[in-house]
């Protein structure tokens, strides 16, 4: 009995100590399970849709306990707000993040440079480039809005420590640009803020901070091999499989202070592409699309109010107006610019009804154009409103509204064909002539009539007025 009791005690100890517990079983299963790598592909401008897609993708990688999240990146730049939201998610990610500038010929320009520097692992494929992260301005002189410069307009590759031909030598790291070199105070503030931000990322990841500053201050750019030699990236890989093979066994320090060793050899790959939600957001998160939706919504409601009962313009207009306002909510817009766009549209609509000889319409065009110029508080490559676009939309709107006004004016001159006014001038024939009441047949209907002169049955008459249900008529001469 004592031996059986001892065996029972040992079994109970193993059971409650976790030797056979479900938790221990799950841990053992996780240790033997195939490691998973989540791949997120970004090709295009960094905007709110991109930010939403990447944030949800990195959260999914954490839920799936992936050993690595890879961002395949090819971007000309993007919005500062969206870029910072992505970087915050990368810095706080419990899963190591590798940004891979891929495929060959891809670029990590402007906002892409910041994302590359923020990632735990920075990798590039041959024939790709990184850099050109200088803030630039759009708009009329005195009304500039800071944007990320497109890589298409960026200077050629620059070796660390060098400057562009004909340009002044940049100040030492951390020093503000000389007066006149960095534009007005606002542009200097934006540039220095961007430099400090990328400096902090370079220091966090142990990458070349001197090139990072040149990329922001002088729009410097490096090829993949030059970036590796300069210490701006960690490695070069031909493709995703080559990247995972080179990362196997590498140690990565996470924000929690934990250092993990990557086990990417033989890992299963889960590739995530933008879904319908991200594609719709990407379409809406464009100022030109937002302006078109706003104008379509205003015009649709205008046509519904002027022609009640059509339904389709009102329904379509309401949907377009709501989508346009939602698109503006996604973008860093200046709401004064949105208000000017709306006022401009309203003034152009009013021109179709007011006899102002084009004054109100011209004011609407000016308000619409200025609203478009002031619309964006900040932007990026592909996120600005071009002057030709604004002029085209304003002229198209003016032509449409003036055409509607002209048609309304011509219709006003035509004879009324419905209602009480339709009766005026209609011919008829007297059917009953009496002392108390007389009746006539007008348009196939019997009407009570009054006339200042005596009438006889069969006399032709013409309606001159309508009072209640009685027609005032005059006798017409008989036609020969």
Coordinates of C-alpha atoms in Angstrom, one line a residue:
X1 CA 0.0 0.0 0.0
X2 CA 2.8 2.4 0.8
X3 CA 4.3 1.8 -2.7
X4 CA 1.0 2.5 -4.4
X5 CA 0.6 5.6 -2.3
X6 CA 4.0 6.9 -3.3
X7 CA 3.2 6.4 -7.0
X8 CA -0.1 8.3 -6.6
X9 CA 1.7 11.2 -4.9
X10 CA 4.3 11.3 -7.7
X11 CA 1.6 11.3 -10.4
X12 CA -0.3 14.1 -8.6
X13 CA 2.8 16.2 -8.3
X14 CA 3.6 15.8 -12.0
X15 CA 0.1 16.7 -12.9
X16 CA -0.2 19.8 -10.8
X17 CA 3.4 20.9 -11.5
X18 CA 2.6 21.1 -15.2
X19 CA 4.3 18.0 -16.5
X20 CA 1.1 17.0 -18.2
X21 CA -0.7 20.4 -18.2
X22 CA -2.2 21.8 -21.4
X23 CA 0.0 24.9 -21.1
X24 CA 3.2 22.8 -21.1
X25 CA 1.8 20.9 -24.0
X26 CA 1.1 24.1 -26.0
X27 CA 4.6 25.3 -25.2
X28 CA 6.1 22.1 -26.5
X29 CA 3.9 22.3 -29.6
X30 CA 4.9 25.9 -30.2
X31 CA 8.5 25.0 -29.9
X32 CA 8.2 22.3 -32.6
X33 CA 5.8 24.1 -34.9
X34 CA 7.0 25.6 -38.2
X35 CA 8.0 29.2 -37.7
X36 CA 5.9 31.7 -39.6
X37 CA 7.0 34.9 -41.5
X38 CA 4.4 37.5 -42.3
X39 CA 5.1 39.5 -45.5
X40 CA 3.4 42.9 -46.1
X41 CA 3.8 44.5 -49.5
X42 CA 3.8 48.3 -49.9
X43 CA 4.0 49.8 -53.4
X44 CA 3.2 53.4 -53.7
X45 CA 2.7 56.6 -51.6
X46 CA 2.6 56.3 -47.8
X47 CA -0.9 57.6 -46.9
X48 CA -3.6 56.8 -44.3
X49 CA -4.6 53.7 -46.2
X50 CA -1.0 52.4 -46.1
X51 CA -0.7 53.2 -42.4
X52 CA -4.0 51.3 -41.7
X53 CA -2.8 48.3 -43.7
X54 CA 0.6 48.1 -42.1
X55 CA -0.7 48.6 -38.5
X56 CA -3.3 45.9 -39.0
X57 CA -0.7 43.6 -40.7
X58 CA 1.8 44.0 -37.8
X59 CA -1.0 43.3 -35.3
X60 CA -1.8 40.2 -37.2
X61 CA 1.8 39.1 -37.1
X62 CA 1.8 39.5 -33.4
X63 CA -1.4 37.5 -33.0
X64 CA 0.0 34.7 -35.1
X65 CA 3.2 34.6 -33.1
X66 CA 5.3 35.1 -36.2
X67 CA 9.0 35.0 -35.8
X68 CA 9.4 37.9 -38.3
X69 CA 7.4 40.5 -40.1
X70 CA 8.8 41.7 -43.5
X71 CA 7.7 44.9 -45.1
X72 CA 8.5 44.8 -48.8
X73 CA 8.8 48.5 -49.6
X74 CA 8.8 50.5 -52.8
X75 CA 7.7 54.1 -52.2
X76 CA 8.4 57.6 -53.4
X77 CA 7.4 59.1 -50.0
X78 CA 4.3 60.0 -48.2
X79 CA 2.5 61.9 -45.5
X80 CA 4.4 62.6 -42.3
X81 CA 1.4 61.7 -40.1
X82 CA 1.0 58.3 -41.7
X83 CA 4.8 57.6 -41.6
X84 CA 5.0 58.4 -37.9
X85 CA 2.0 56.1 -37.2
X86 CA 3.8 53.3 -39.0
X87 CA 7.0 53.9 -37.2
X88 CA 5.3 54.0 -33.8
X89 CA 3.9 50.6 -34.5
X90 CA 7.2 49.2 -35.7
X91 CA 9.0 50.5 -32.6
X92 CA 6.4 48.9 -30.3
X93 CA 6.1 45.7 -32.2
X94 CA 6.6 42.5 -30.2
X95 CA 7.6 40.8 -33.5
X96 CA 10.9 41.8 -35.2
X97 CA 10.3 43.9 -38.3
X98 CA 12.5 43.8 -41.4
X99 CA 12.0 46.4 -44.1
X100 CA 13.2 45.0 -47.4
X101 CA 13.4 47.5 -50.3
X102 CA 12.3 45.2 -53.1
X103 CA 12.1 44.2 -56.0
X104 CA 15.1 45.4 -58.0
X105 CA 14.6 49.0 -59.1
X106 CA 12.6 49.8 -56.0
X107 CA 13.2 52.8 -53.7
X108 CA 12.8 53.8 -50.1
X109 CA 12.6 57.6 -50.7
X110 CA 11.4 60.3 -48.3
X111 CA 9.1 58.7 -45.8
X112 CA 10.4 55.3 -46.9
X113 CA 13.9 56.2 -45.6
X114 CA 12.5 56.9 -42.1
X115 CA 10.6 53.6 -42.1
X116 CA 13.7 51.7 -43.2
X117 CA 15.8 53.3 -40.4
X118 CA 13.1 52.6 -37.8
X119 CA 12.9 48.8 -38.6
X120 CA 14.8 46.3 -36.6
X121 CA 16.4 45.0 -39.8
X122 CA 17.1 47.2 -42.8
X123 CA 17.7 45.3 -46.1
X124 CA 17.8 46.2 -49.7
X125 CA 17.9 44.3 -53.0
X126 CA 20.5 45.1 -55.6
X127 CA 19.7 48.0 -58.0
X128 CA 17.5 49.8 -55.4
X129 CA 18.1 53.1 -53.6
X130 CA 17.4 54.9 -50.4
X131 CA 17.3 58.6 -49.4
X132 CA 16.0 61.8 -50.9
X133 CA 14.0 62.6 -47.7
X134 CA 14.1 66.5 -47.8
X135 CA 11.0 68.4 -47.0
X136 CA 9.9 70.6 -49.9
X137 CA 7.1 73.0 -50.4
X138 CA 4.1 73.4 -52.7
X139 CA 1.8 76.3 -53.4
X140 CA 2.2 80.0 -54.2
X141 CA 5.0 82.0 -52.7
X142 CA 4.2 82.8 -49.1
X143 CA 1.6 80.0 -48.9
X144 CA 4.0 77.0 -49.1
X145 CA 3.0 73.7 -47.5
X146 CA 5.7 71.2 -46.5
X147 CA 5.8 68.0 -48.4
X148 CA 8.1 65.1 -49.0
X149 CA 10.0 65.5 -52.2
X150 CA 9.4 62.9 -54.9
X151 CA 12.4 60.7 -55.5
X152 CA 12.0 61.5 -59.2
X153 CA 13.2 65.0 -58.5
X154 CA 15.9 64.0 -56.0
X155 CA 19.6 64.6 -56.7
X156 CA 21.9 61.9 -57.7
X157 CA 23.5 59.5 -55.2
X158 CA 25.8 61.2 -52.8
X159 CA 28.6 59.6 -50.8
X160 CA 28.5 60.3 -47.1
X161 CA 30.3 63.6 -46.3
X162 CA 29.9 64.9 -49.9
X163 CA 27.6 67.6 -51.2
X164 CA 25.9 68.2 -54.6
X165 CA 27.9 70.1 -57.2
X166 CA 27.3 73.8 -56.8
X167 CA 25.7 73.5 -53.4
X168 CA 27.0 74.8 -50.1
X169 CA 28.7 72.6 -47.7
X170 CA 26.1 71.4 -45.2
X171 CA 26.4 72.5 -41.5
X172 CA 27.8 70.0 -39.0
X173 CA 25.4 67.4 -37.7
X174 CA 22.8 68.8 -35.4
X175 CA 23.5 72.4 -36.4
X176 CA 20.7 74.5 -38.0
X177 CA 21.2 75.6 -41.6
X178 CA 22.5 79.0 -42.4
X179 CA 20.2 81.9 -43.0
X180 CA 18.8 81.6 -46.5
X181 CA 20.0 78.1 -47.0
X182 CA 17.0 76.4 -45.5
X183 CA 14.2 78.8 -46.6
X184 CA 11.9 80.6 -44.2
X185 CA 11.6 79.8 -40.5
X186 CA 8.7 77.3 -41.0
X187 CA 10.7 75.3 -43.5
X188 CA 13.8 75.3 -41.2
X189 CA 11.6 74.1 -38.3
X190 CA 10.3 71.3 -40.4
X191 CA 13.7 70.3 -41.7
X192 CA 15.3 70.4 -38.2
X193 CA 12.5 68.4 -36.7
X194 CA 12.9 65.7 -39.5
X195 CA 16.7 65.6 -38.9
X196 CA 16.2 65.1 -35.2
X197 CA 13.7 62.4 -35.8
X198 CA 15.8 60.4 -38.2
X199 CA 18.9 61.0 -35.9
X200 CA 17.0 59.3 -33.0
X201 CA 16.1 56.4 -35.3
X202 CA 19.7 56.0 -36.5
X203 CA 21.0 56.0 -32.9
X204 CA 18.3 53.5 -31.8
X205 CA 19.3 51.0 -34.5
X206 CA 23.0 51.8 -34.7
X207 CA 22.9 53.1 -38.3
X208 CA 24.7 55.9 -40.1
X209 CA 23.3 59.1 -38.7
X210 CA 25.5 61.3 -40.9
X211 CA 23.9 60.0 -44.1
X212 CA 20.5 60.1 -42.5
X213 CA 21.0 63.8 -41.9
X214 CA 22.2 64.4 -45.5
X215 CA 19.2 62.5 -46.8
X216 CA 16.9 65.0 -45.0
X217 CA 19.0 68.2 -45.4
X218 CA 20.4 67.8 -48.9
X219 CA 18.1 65.1 -50.4
X220 CA 21.1 62.7 -50.6
X221 CA 20.5 59.2 -52.0
X222 CA 22.5 56.0 -52.0
X223 CA 22.4 52.8 -53.9
X224 CA 22.0 49.5 -52.1
X225 CA 25.8 48.7 -52.1
X226 CA 26.8 52.2 -51.1
X227 CA 24.2 52.2 -48.3
X228 CA 25.6 48.9 -47.0
X229 CA 29.2 50.3 -47.1
X230 CA 28.0 53.4 -45.3
X231 CA 26.3 51.5 -42.6
X232 CA 22.8 52.8 -43.5
X233 CA 21.4 49.3 -43.9
X234 CA 22.2 45.8 -42.4
X235 CA 22.4 43.6 -45.5
X236 CA 21.7 43.1 -49.2
X237 CA 19.5 40.2 -50.4
X238 CA 18.6 39.1 -53.9
X239 CA 15.0 38.1 -52.9
X240 CA 12.9 37.2 -50.0
X241 CA 14.2 33.6 -49.7
X242 CA 17.8 35.0 -49.7
X243 CA 16.8 37.5 -47.0
X244 CA 15.3 34.8 -44.7
X245 CA 18.4 32.6 -45.2
X246 CA 20.7 35.5 -44.2
X247 CA 18.6 36.5 -41.2
X248 CA 18.5 33.0 -39.7
X249 CA 20.2 33.0 -36.4
X250 CA 20.5 36.8 -36.2
X251 CA 19.8 38.4 -32.8
X252 CA 17.3 41.3 -32.6
X253 CA 16.6 43.5 -29.6
X254 CA 12.9 44.4 -29.1
X255 CA 11.4 47.4 -27.4
X256 CA 10.6 45.3 -24.3
X257 CA 14.3 44.8 -23.8
X258 CA 14.1 41.1 -24.8
X259 CA 16.7 39.9 -27.4
X260 CA 15.4 37.2 -29.7
X261 CA 17.2 34.9 -32.1
X262 CA 15.5 34.7 -35.5
X263 CA 14.7 31.2 -36.7
X264 CA 13.7 31.9 -40.3
X265 CA 15.2 28.7 -41.9
X266 CA 12.4 26.7 -43.4
X267 CA 9.8 29.2 -42.2
X268 CA 6.3 29.3 -43.8
X269 CA 5.5 32.5 -45.5
X270 CA 2.1 34.3 -45.2
X271 CA 1.9 37.1 -47.7
X272 CA -0.7 39.7 -47.0
X273 CA -1.8 42.1 -49.7
X274 CA -4.1 45.2 -49.3
X275 CA -7.7 44.0 -49.1
X276 CA -10.7 45.8 -50.5
X277 CA -10.9 48.1 -47.4
X278 CA -7.3 49.2 -47.9
X279 CA -7.8 49.7 -51.6
X280 CA -10.9 51.9 -51.1
X281 CA -9.1 53.9 -48.4
X282 CA -6.1 54.3 -50.8
X283 CA -8.5 55.6 -53.5
X284 CA -10.3 58.0 -51.1
X285 CA -7.1 59.2 -49.4
X286 CA -6.2 61.4 -52.4
X287 CA -7.0 65.1 -52.4
X288 CA -8.0 65.2 -56.1
X289 CA -10.5 62.3 -55.5
X290 CA -11.8 64.1 -52.4
X291 CA -12.4 67.3 -54.3
X292 CA -14.2 65.5 -57.2
X293 CA -16.4 63.7 -54.7
X294 CA -17.2 67.0 -52.9
X295 CA -18.1 68.8 -56.1
X296 CA -20.2 65.8 -57.3
X297 CA -22.0 65.7 -54.0
X298 CA -22.8 69.5 -54.1
X299 CA -24.0 69.4 -57.7
X300 CA -26.0 66.2 -57.2
X301 CA -27.9 67.8 -54.3
X302 CA -28.3 71.0 -56.4
X303 CA -29.9 69.2 -59.3
X304 CA -32.2 67.3 -56.9
X305 CA -33.4 70.6 -55.3
X306 CA -34.0 72.2 -58.6
X307 CA -35.7 69.2 -60.1
X308 CA -37.5 67.5 -57.2
X309 CA -38.5 63.9 -57.7
X310 CA -35.6 62.7 -59.9
X311 CA -34.1 60.9 -56.8
X312 CA -31.0 59.7 -58.5
X313 CA -29.0 63.0 -58.4
X314 CA -30.0 63.5 -54.7
X315 CA -29.0 59.9 -53.6
X316 CA -25.8 59.9 -55.6
X317 CA -25.0 63.5 -54.4
X318 CA -25.5 62.6 -50.8
X319 CA -23.3 59.5 -51.1
X320 CA -20.5 61.5 -52.9
X321 CA -20.7 64.3 -50.4
X322 CA -20.3 61.9 -47.4
X323 CA -17.5 60.1 -49.1
X324 CA -15.7 63.4 -49.9
X325 CA -16.0 64.6 -46.3
X326 CA -14.7 61.2 -45.1
X327 CA -11.8 61.5 -47.5
X328 CA -11.0 65.0 -46.1
X329 CA -11.1 63.5 -42.6
X330 CA -8.4 61.0 -43.7
X331 CA -6.1 63.7 -45.0
X332 CA -4.3 66.5 -43.1
X333 CA -6.4 69.2 -44.7
X334 CA -6.9 72.8 -43.8
X335 CA -10.6 73.1 -43.2
X336 CA -10.5 76.7 -44.2
X337 CA -9.6 75.4 -47.6
X338 CA -12.5 73.0 -47.6
X339 CA -14.8 75.8 -46.6
X340 CA -13.5 77.9 -49.5
X341 CA -14.2 75.1 -51.9
X342 CA -17.8 74.8 -50.6
X343 CA -18.3 78.6 -50.8
X344 CA -16.9 78.7 -54.3
X345 CA -19.3 75.9 -55.5
X346 CA -22.2 77.7 -53.9
X347 CA -21.4 81.0 -55.5
X348 CA -21.1 79.3 -58.9
X349 CA -24.5 77.7 -58.4
X350 CA -26.0 81.0 -57.3
X351 CA -24.7 82.6 -60.6
X352 CA -27.2 80.4 -62.5
X353 CA -30.1 82.1 -60.7
X354 CA -28.9 85.7 -60.0
X355 CA -28.8 88.5 -62.6
X356 CA -25.2 89.5 -61.6
X357 CA -23.7 89.3 -65.1
X358 CA -21.0 86.8 -63.9
X359 CA -19.8 88.7 -60.8
X360 CA -20.9 86.1 -58.3
X361 CA -19.7 83.2 -60.6
X362 CA -16.3 84.8 -60.9
X363 CA -16.1 85.2 -57.2
X364 CA -17.0 81.5 -56.9
X365 CA -14.2 80.6 -59.2
X366 CA -11.7 82.6 -57.2
X367 CA -12.9 81.1 -53.9
X368 CA -12.7 77.6 -55.4
X369 CA -9.2 78.1 -56.7
X370 CA -7.9 79.6 -53.4
X371 CA -9.6 76.8 -51.4
X372 CA -7.7 74.2 -53.5
X373 CA -4.4 76.0 -52.9
X374 CA -4.9 76.2 -49.2
X375 CA -6.4 72.7 -48.9
X376 CA -3.4 70.7 -47.8
X377 CA -1.7 71.4 -44.5
X378 CA 1.0 69.0 -45.4
X379 CA 1.4 66.5 -48.2
X380 CA 3.7 64.3 -50.1
X381 CA 4.5 63.1 -53.6
X382 CA 1.2 62.4 -55.3
X383 CA -0.8 64.1 -52.6
X384 CA -0.9 67.7 -53.7
X385 CA -3.5 69.5 -55.7
X386 CA -1.9 70.8 -59.0
X387 CA -2.9 74.1 -60.4
X388 CA -4.0 72.6 -63.8
X389 CA -6.3 70.3 -61.9
X390 CA -7.8 73.1 -59.9
X391 CA -8.3 75.3 -63.0
X392 CA -9.8 72.3 -64.9
X393 CA -12.3 71.5 -62.1
X394 CA -13.2 75.1 -61.6
X395 CA -13.8 75.8 -65.4
X396 CA -15.7 72.5 -65.8
X397 CA -18.0 73.4 -62.9
X398 CA -18.5 76.9 -64.2
X399 CA -19.3 75.7 -67.7
X400 CA -21.8 73.1 -66.3
X401 CA -23.5 75.6 -64.1
X402 CA -23.6 78.3 -66.7
X403 CA -25.1 75.8 -69.2
X404 CA -27.8 74.9 -66.7
X405 CA -28.5 78.6 -66.1
X406 CA -28.8 79.2 -69.9
X407 CA -31.2 76.4 -70.3
X408 CA -33.2 77.6 -67.4
X409 CA -33.4 81.1 -68.9
X410 CA -34.5 79.7 -72.3
X411 CA -37.2 77.6 -70.5
X412 CA -38.4 80.7 -68.7
X413 CA -39.2 82.4 -72.0
X414 CA -41.3 79.5 -73.3
X415 CA -45.0 79.4 -72.8
X416 CA -46.2 77.6 -69.6
X417 CA -47.7 74.3 -70.5
X418 CA -49.0 73.1 -67.1
X419 CA -51.0 74.6 -64.2
X420 CA -53.3 77.6 -64.1
X421 CA -51.0 79.6 -66.3
X422 CA -51.5 77.0 -69.1
X423 CA -55.2 78.2 -69.5
X424 CA -54.3 81.7 -70.5
X425 CA -54.8 82.2 -74.3
X426 CA -56.5 78.8 -74.9
X427 CA -59.3 78.9 -77.5
X428 CA -62.8 77.5 -76.9
X429 CA -66.4 77.4 -78.2
X430 CA -69.5 78.5 -76.3
X431 CA -71.8 75.6 -75.6
X432 CA -74.4 77.3 -73.4
X433 CA -75.3 81.0 -73.3
X434 CA -77.7 82.1 -70.6
X435 CA -78.5 85.1 -68.4
X436 CA -77.2 83.5 -65.2
X437 CA -74.4 81.3 -66.5
X438 CA -72.6 80.5 -69.7
X439 CA -70.4 77.6 -70.5
X440 CA -67.8 76.9 -73.1
X441 CA -65.8 73.9 -74.2
X442 CA -62.1 74.5 -73.6
X443 CA -59.6 71.8 -74.5
X444 CA -62.3 69.2 -74.3
X445 CA -63.5 70.4 -70.8
X446 CA -66.7 72.3 -69.9
X447 CA -65.9 75.5 -68.1
X448 CA -68.1 78.2 -66.7
X449 CA -67.2 81.5 -68.4
X450 CA -67.8 85.2 -68.0
X451 CA -67.6 87.8 -70.8
X452 CA -68.2 91.5 -71.0
X453 CA -70.1 91.2 -74.2
X454 CA -73.1 89.0 -75.0
X455 CA -72.3 85.5 -76.3
X456 CA -74.2 83.0 -78.4
X457 CA -73.8 79.3 -78.7
X458 CA -71.1 78.4 -81.1
X459 CA -69.2 81.7 -80.7
X460 CA -65.4 81.2 -80.6
X461 CA -63.7 82.6 -77.5
X462 CA -60.2 83.0 -75.9
X463 CA -59.3 82.7 -72.3
X464 CA -57.9 85.8 -70.7
X465 CA -57.9 85.0 -67.0
X466 CA -58.8 82.4 -64.5
X467 CA -60.7 83.2 -61.3
X468 CA -61.4 80.1 -59.2
X469 CA -63.2 77.7 -61.5
X470 CA -64.5 80.5 -63.8
X471 CA -62.8 81.6 -67.0
X472 CA -62.8 85.2 -68.1
X473 CA -63.0 85.2 -71.9
X474 CA -63.3 87.5 -74.9
X475 CA -65.2 86.7 -78.1
X476 CA -63.0 85.9 -81.1
X477 CA -64.0 86.7 -84.7
X478 CA -65.2 83.7 -86.8
X479 CA -62.6 82.3 -89.1
X480 CA -63.5 82.4 -92.7

